[in-house]
Short mmCIF file of C-alpha atoms in Angstrom, two decimals:
data_model
loop_
_atom_site.label_atom_id
_atom_site.label_comp_id
_atom_site.label_asym_id
_atom_site.label_seq_id
_atom_site.Cartn_x
_atom_site.Cartn_y
_atom_site.Cartn_z
CA ARG A 1 89.94 63.17 96.85
CA PRO A 2 93.48 62.83 98.26
CA ALA A 3 94.71 58.90 98.30
CA CYS A 4 97.06 59.08 101.13
CA GLY A 5 97.85 62.64 102.50
CA TYR A 6 101.59 62.29 101.45
CA VAL A 7 103.30 66.00 101.69
CA ALA A 8 106.66 66.55 99.79
CA THR A 9 109.22 67.82 102.42
CA CYS A 10 112.70 68.92 102.17
CA PRO A 11 115.27 65.94 103.26
CA ASN A 12 117.56 68.58 104.81
CA CYS A 13 114.83 71.04 106.47
CA SER A 14 111.71 70.56 108.59
CA ILE A 15 109.71 72.35 105.93
CA SER A 16 107.43 71.37 103.08
CA LEU A 17 108.52 71.97 99.35
CA THR A 18 107.20 74.82 97.26
CA TYR A 19 105.83 74.17 93.71
CA HIS A 20 107.44 76.13 91.08
CA SER A 21 105.70 76.18 87.88
CA ALA A 22 108.14 78.19 85.99
CA ASN A 23 110.62 75.06 86.03
CA ARG A 24 108.20 72.20 87.15
CA ARG A 25 110.16 71.67 90.32
CA LEU A 26 109.51 71.20 93.98
CA MET A 27 111.97 73.62 95.80
CA CYS A 28 112.98 74.35 99.60
CA HIS A 29 113.40 78.00 100.32
CA TYR A 30 115.63 77.40 103.11
CA CYS A 31 118.70 75.15 101.81
CA GLY A 32 117.96 75.60 98.14
CA TYR A 33 117.17 71.65 97.54
CA SER A 34 114.86 70.77 94.80
CA GLU A 35 113.50 68.01 92.70
CA GLU A 36 111.62 67.43 89.88
CA GLN A 37 107.63 67.64 89.87
CA PRO A 38 106.43 63.88 90.97
CA SER A 39 103.85 62.37 88.23
CA LYS A 40 102.86 59.88 90.82
CA CYS A 41 102.86 59.60 94.50
CA PRO A 42 106.45 58.49 95.83
CA GLN A 43 104.47 56.99 99.07
CA CYS A 44 101.23 55.09 97.38
CA GLY A 45 101.90 55.38 93.81
CA SER A 46 98.60 57.54 92.92
CA GLU A 47 98.79 59.49 89.82
CA THR A 48 96.25 62.09 91.66
CA VAL A 49 98.87 64.63 92.62
CA ARG A 50 97.75 67.90 94.00
CA PHE A 51 99.25 70.91 94.58
CA LEU A 52 97.45 73.00 97.69
CA GLY A 53 97.93 76.80 98.65
CA VAL A 54 97.63 79.68 96.60
CA GLY A 55 100.75 81.14 95.10
CA THR A 56 100.79 84.05 92.37
CA ARG A 57 100.82 81.76 89.48
CA LYS A 58 97.59 80.24 90.89
CA VAL A 59 96.02 83.69 91.23
CA GLU A 60 97.19 84.62 87.98
CA GLU A 61 95.42 81.59 86.37
CA GLU A 62 92.27 82.82 88.19
CA LEU A 63 92.61 86.26 87.05
CA ARG A 64 93.05 85.16 83.44
CA SER A 65 90.16 82.90 83.52
CA LEU A 66 87.83 86.03 85.18
CA PHE A 67 89.04 88.39 82.92
CA PRO A 68 90.33 86.92 79.57
CA SER A 69 90.60 90.31 77.99
CA ALA A 70 93.01 92.15 80.62
CA ARG A 71 96.60 92.34 80.32
CA ILE A 72 98.20 91.06 83.68
CA VAL A 73 101.88 91.55 84.86
CA ARG A 74 102.89 88.99 87.60
CA MET A 75 105.66 90.14 90.06
CA ASP A 76 107.15 87.70 92.02
CA ALA A 77 110.73 85.86 92.75
CA ASP A 78 110.38 84.06 89.44
CA SER A 79 109.43 86.76 87.01
CA THR A 80 111.89 89.19 88.28
CA MET A 81 115.10 87.19 88.24
CA THR A 82 116.69 88.77 85.44
CA ARG A 83 118.24 92.08 85.48
CA ASP A 84 116.25 95.10 85.62
CA SER A 85 113.27 93.43 85.17
CA TYR A 86 111.36 94.64 88.32
CA THR A 87 112.13 98.46 86.94
CA LYS A 88 110.92 97.35 83.54
CA TYR A 89 107.66 95.88 84.72
CA LEU A 90 106.96 98.72 87.02
CA SER A 91 107.49 101.40 84.27
CA ALA A 92 105.19 99.40 81.75
CA PHE A 93 102.22 99.38 84.22
CA SER A 94 102.70 102.81 84.97
CA ALA A 95 102.47 103.70 81.27
CA GLY A 96 99.46 101.57 80.91
CA GLU A 97 100.79 98.65 79.22
CA TYR A 98 99.05 96.19 81.52
CA ASP A 99 95.55 96.49 83.38
CA ILE A 100 96.41 94.24 86.62
CA MET A 101 99.40 94.07 88.43
CA LEU A 102 99.88 90.80 90.67
CA GLY A 103 102.76 90.18 92.94
CA THR A 104 104.05 89.39 96.26
CA GLN A 105 104.80 92.15 99.03
CA MET A 106 107.14 93.94 96.73
CA VAL A 107 104.26 95.50 94.89
CA ALA A 108 102.50 96.87 97.91
CA LYS A 109 104.94 99.21 99.26
CA GLY A 110 106.32 102.53 98.06
CA LEU A 111 104.49 102.68 94.76
CA ASP A 112 102.30 105.43 93.48
CA PHE A 113 100.09 104.74 90.63
CA PRO A 114 97.55 107.17 90.06
CA ASN A 115 95.39 105.44 88.00
CA VAL A 116 94.79 102.25 90.15
CA THR A 117 91.33 102.27 91.70
CA VAL A 118 91.08 98.79 92.99
CA VAL A 119 93.71 96.76 95.02
CA GLY A 120 93.10 93.15 96.54
CA VAL A 121 94.88 91.20 99.16
CA ILE A 122 94.94 87.59 99.24
CA GLY A 123 95.55 85.52 102.84
CA ALA A 124 95.75 89.01 104.63
CA ASP A 125 96.00 87.34 108.19
CA ARG A 126 98.41 84.83 107.50
CA ALA A 127 101.08 86.86 109.63
CA THR A 128 98.92 87.05 112.80
CA TYR A 129 99.04 83.42 113.16
CA SER A 130 102.81 83.26 113.41
CA GLU A 131 104.72 83.27 116.67
CA ASP A 132 106.19 86.62 115.83
CA TYR A 133 105.13 89.14 118.24
CA ARG A 134 105.50 91.81 115.44
CA GLY A 135 102.95 89.77 113.45
CA PHE A 136 99.77 92.08 113.95
CA GLU A 137 102.27 95.22 113.48
CA ARG A 138 103.63 93.69 109.94
CA THR A 139 100.01 92.75 109.00
CA PHE A 140 98.88 96.30 109.77
CA SER A 141 101.38 98.12 107.96
CA LEU A 142 101.25 95.72 104.81
CA LEU A 143 97.46 96.51 104.81
CA THR A 144 97.51 100.26 105.34
CA GLN A 145 100.13 100.55 102.58
CA VAL A 146 98.08 98.30 100.14
CA VAL A 147 94.89 100.22 100.98
CA GLY A 148 96.40 103.47 100.40
CA ARG A 149 97.50 102.32 96.80
CA ALA A 150 93.95 102.76 95.75
CA GLY A 151 92.31 106.21 94.62
CA ARG A 152 95.64 107.99 94.82
CA ALA A 153 94.27 110.37 91.78
CA GLY A 154 91.63 111.81 93.84
CA GLY A 155 88.93 109.60 92.72
CA GLU A 156 87.24 106.73 94.77
CA GLY A 157 89.30 103.69 95.55
CA ARG A 158 88.40 100.30 96.66
CA ALA A 159 90.02 97.40 98.67
CA VAL A 160 89.16 93.84 98.73
CA ILE A 161 90.76 91.92 101.23
CA GLN A 162 90.35 88.02 101.49
CA THR A 163 90.52 86.90 105.21
CA VAL A 164 89.46 83.89 107.48
CA ASP A 165 88.66 85.99 110.15
CA PRO A 166 86.89 89.34 109.03
CA HIS A 167 86.01 90.31 112.67
CA ASN A 168 89.95 90.64 113.01
CA SER A 169 90.24 93.97 114.94
CA VAL A 170 93.84 94.32 113.03
CA ILE A 171 92.23 93.93 109.65
CA SER A 172 89.26 96.30 110.25
CA LEU A 173 91.49 99.08 111.69
CA ALA A 174 94.01 98.84 108.79
CA CYS A 175 91.16 99.38 106.62
CA ARG A 176 89.90 102.44 108.28
CA GLN A 177 93.56 103.43 108.33
CA ASP A 178 93.04 104.25 111.88
CA TYR A 179 96.73 104.48 113.26
CA GLU A 180 96.08 105.85 116.64
CA ALA A 181 93.53 103.10 117.68
CA PHE A 182 95.67 100.24 116.36
CA TYR A 183 98.63 101.56 118.37
CA ASN A 184 96.51 101.98 121.51
CA GLU A 185 95.49 98.37 121.21
CA GLU A 186 98.89 96.82 120.17
CA ILE A 187 100.92 98.69 123.04
CA MET A 188 98.32 97.56 125.67
CA THR A 189 99.07 93.87 124.47
CA ARG A 190 102.72 94.16 124.55
CA ARG A 191 102.47 95.86 127.90
CA VAL A 192 100.61 92.83 129.15
CA MET A 193 102.68 90.17 127.59
CA VAL A 194 105.82 91.92 128.38
CA LEU A 195 107.14 92.40 125.11
CA PRO A 196 109.08 95.46 123.12
CA PRO A 197 109.36 98.18 123.73
CA PHE A 198 108.72 97.16 127.67
CA CYS A 199 111.61 94.80 127.20
CA ASP A 200 114.39 93.54 124.97
CA ILE A 201 114.17 90.13 123.30
CA CYS A 202 117.23 87.86 123.19
CA VAL A 203 117.13 84.52 121.25
CA ILE A 204 119.99 82.01 122.02
CA CYS A 205 119.60 79.35 119.18
CA VAL A 206 122.19 75.93 119.31
CA GLN A 207 122.63 74.23 116.21
CA SER A 208 123.98 70.68 115.51
CA ALA A 209 123.76 67.59 113.35
CA ASP A 210 123.44 65.65 116.36
CA ARG A 211 119.97 66.18 117.90
CA GLY A 212 120.88 65.12 121.42
CA ALA A 213 124.35 67.37 121.34
CA ALA A 214 122.16 70.66 120.45
CA ASP A 215 119.59 69.91 123.30
CA GLY A 216 122.05 69.15 125.95
CA ALA A 217 124.31 72.31 124.82
CA LEU A 218 121.36 74.50 125.30
CA ARG A 219 119.97 73.21 128.48
CA GLU A 220 123.48 73.70 129.86
CA ILE A 221 123.29 77.22 128.81
CA PHE A 222 119.67 77.55 130.34
CA GLY A 223 121.17 75.88 133.80
CA ARG A 224 123.94 78.66 133.64
CA ILE A 225 121.70 81.65 133.14
CA ARG A 226 119.30 80.50 135.87
CA SER A 227 122.44 79.97 138.40
CA LEU A 228 124.08 83.21 137.64
CA ILE A 229 120.84 85.28 137.88
CA SER A 230 120.07 83.66 141.37
CA GLU A 231 123.75 84.48 142.49
CA ASP A 232 126.03 86.93 141.10
CA TYR A 233 123.71 88.68 138.65
CA LYS A 234 120.36 89.19 140.89
CA ASP A 235 119.85 92.66 139.67
CA VAL A 236 119.43 91.14 136.28
CA HIS A 237 115.83 90.57 135.66
CA THR A 238 114.44 88.18 133.08
CA ILE A 239 111.38 86.17 131.79
CA ILE A 240 112.98 83.07 130.25
CA LEU A 241 110.90 80.88 127.65
CA GLY A 242 112.57 77.53 126.96
CA PRO A 243 114.60 75.75 126.15
CA ALA A 244 112.17 74.50 123.43
CA VAL A 245 112.71 73.11 119.66
CA ALA A 246 113.16 76.13 117.27
CA ALA A 247 109.93 76.85 114.85
CA VAL A 248 111.89 75.38 112.38
CA PRO A 249 113.59 72.30 113.90
CA LYS A 250 116.08 71.60 111.29
CA ILE A 251 117.78 73.42 108.54
CA SER A 252 120.73 72.17 106.31
CA ASN A 253 120.42 68.83 108.42
CA ARG A 254 121.35 70.88 111.16
CA TYR A 255 118.97 70.46 114.34
CA ARG A 256 118.00 73.67 116.27
CA TYR A 257 117.03 74.35 119.75
CA ARG A 258 116.39 77.79 121.16
CA LEU A 259 115.82 79.81 124.35
CA THR A 260 114.33 83.00 124.40
CA VAL A 261 114.71 85.60 126.95
CA LYS A 262 112.95 88.86 127.84
CA CYS A 263 115.53 91.21 129.02
CA ARG A 264 117.13 94.57 129.45
CA ASP A 265 119.90 94.75 126.97
CA ASN A 266 122.54 96.45 129.11
CA ARG A 267 125.94 95.87 130.26
CA ARG A 268 125.16 93.86 133.14
CA PHE A 269 122.68 91.42 131.04
CA ARG A 270 125.47 91.12 128.31
CA ASP A 271 128.19 90.13 131.04
CA MET A 272 125.72 87.52 132.39
CA LEU A 273 124.86 86.27 129.07
CA ARG A 274 128.89 86.16 127.85
CA GLN A 275 129.42 83.89 130.73
CA ALA A 276 126.28 81.78 130.42
CA ILE A 277 127.13 80.77 126.92
CA ASP A 278 130.74 80.26 127.79
CA ILE A 279 130.65 76.30 127.73
CA LYS A 280 132.78 73.75 126.07
CA LEU A 281 131.06 72.88 122.81
CA SER A 282 131.81 69.73 120.83
CA ARG A 283 133.40 70.42 117.23
CA ASP A 284 129.88 69.99 115.48
CA VAL A 285 127.94 72.28 117.83
CA SER A 286 127.07 76.08 117.40
CA VAL A 287 125.85 78.84 119.36
CA SER A 288 124.41 81.99 118.10
CA VAL A 289 122.70 84.92 120.29
CA ASP A 290 120.68 87.63 118.53
CA ILE A 291 119.30 90.39 120.51
CA ASN A 292 115.90 92.04 119.26
CA PRO A 293 115.84 89.85 116.03
CA GLU A 294 113.93 90.94 113.13
CA THR A 295 112.35 87.50 112.60
CA VAL A 296 112.38 84.34 114.93
CA ILE A 297 112.41 80.75 113.30
#
């Protein structure tokens, strides 16, 4: 039973640290900060320290306990750091030197192993709970690729998918590999929510070591956009979300605020945006604009 509920977080970023058993360190995947694994809780002094979550190391331990005679190869950021290690492990697995391949998303895409009959996915619905509108699409794409890895030699294949929501339509459609049904469902949602391809997404992010300066600069940009589209740019139609704190509020000791604008990325919109962000900034404040970003953090 946890003594105090303390969670180790990065001192530079608004994110919890990830434990890497390879070097027994807690690491931040944003700024690179790391610290040694604590022997006791820094907050209450309890020696009962637990590592929660399911990483590839933990899954490997479970597999070895369930299948003690199986030859297992793990492929993740830690095991493929050396040159040519990725290719070496794939070649060895293809040659039958391993019975089970375990890894991150890198092992789900574009691989063809005819003798693979069973594939599994842990935490299949994780991306569907993110604020990224592409979450369903990414989940469907990943699962259909994973399901397609089994039974490629013509025999029967089986996919085992671990999820907290087995009735999720995205997962069931991916299991059936029903591309048309998923498209029809997803395109209807995006039309109703006014999301790409029915619009473009513009993300304006302001960063500063001073929280107030970042918030103030973004609010000024927001005010200028509202003024411009109500006067000289009445023909520019937008839906504005924010100003708001970014999903990851602080990275490398810089506070982050963002404005999300649903728009049409044409010359008139870009002219308006250029004027809106043309404000006097203090030396520490920076503004970035990303049109149709791959991910939003």
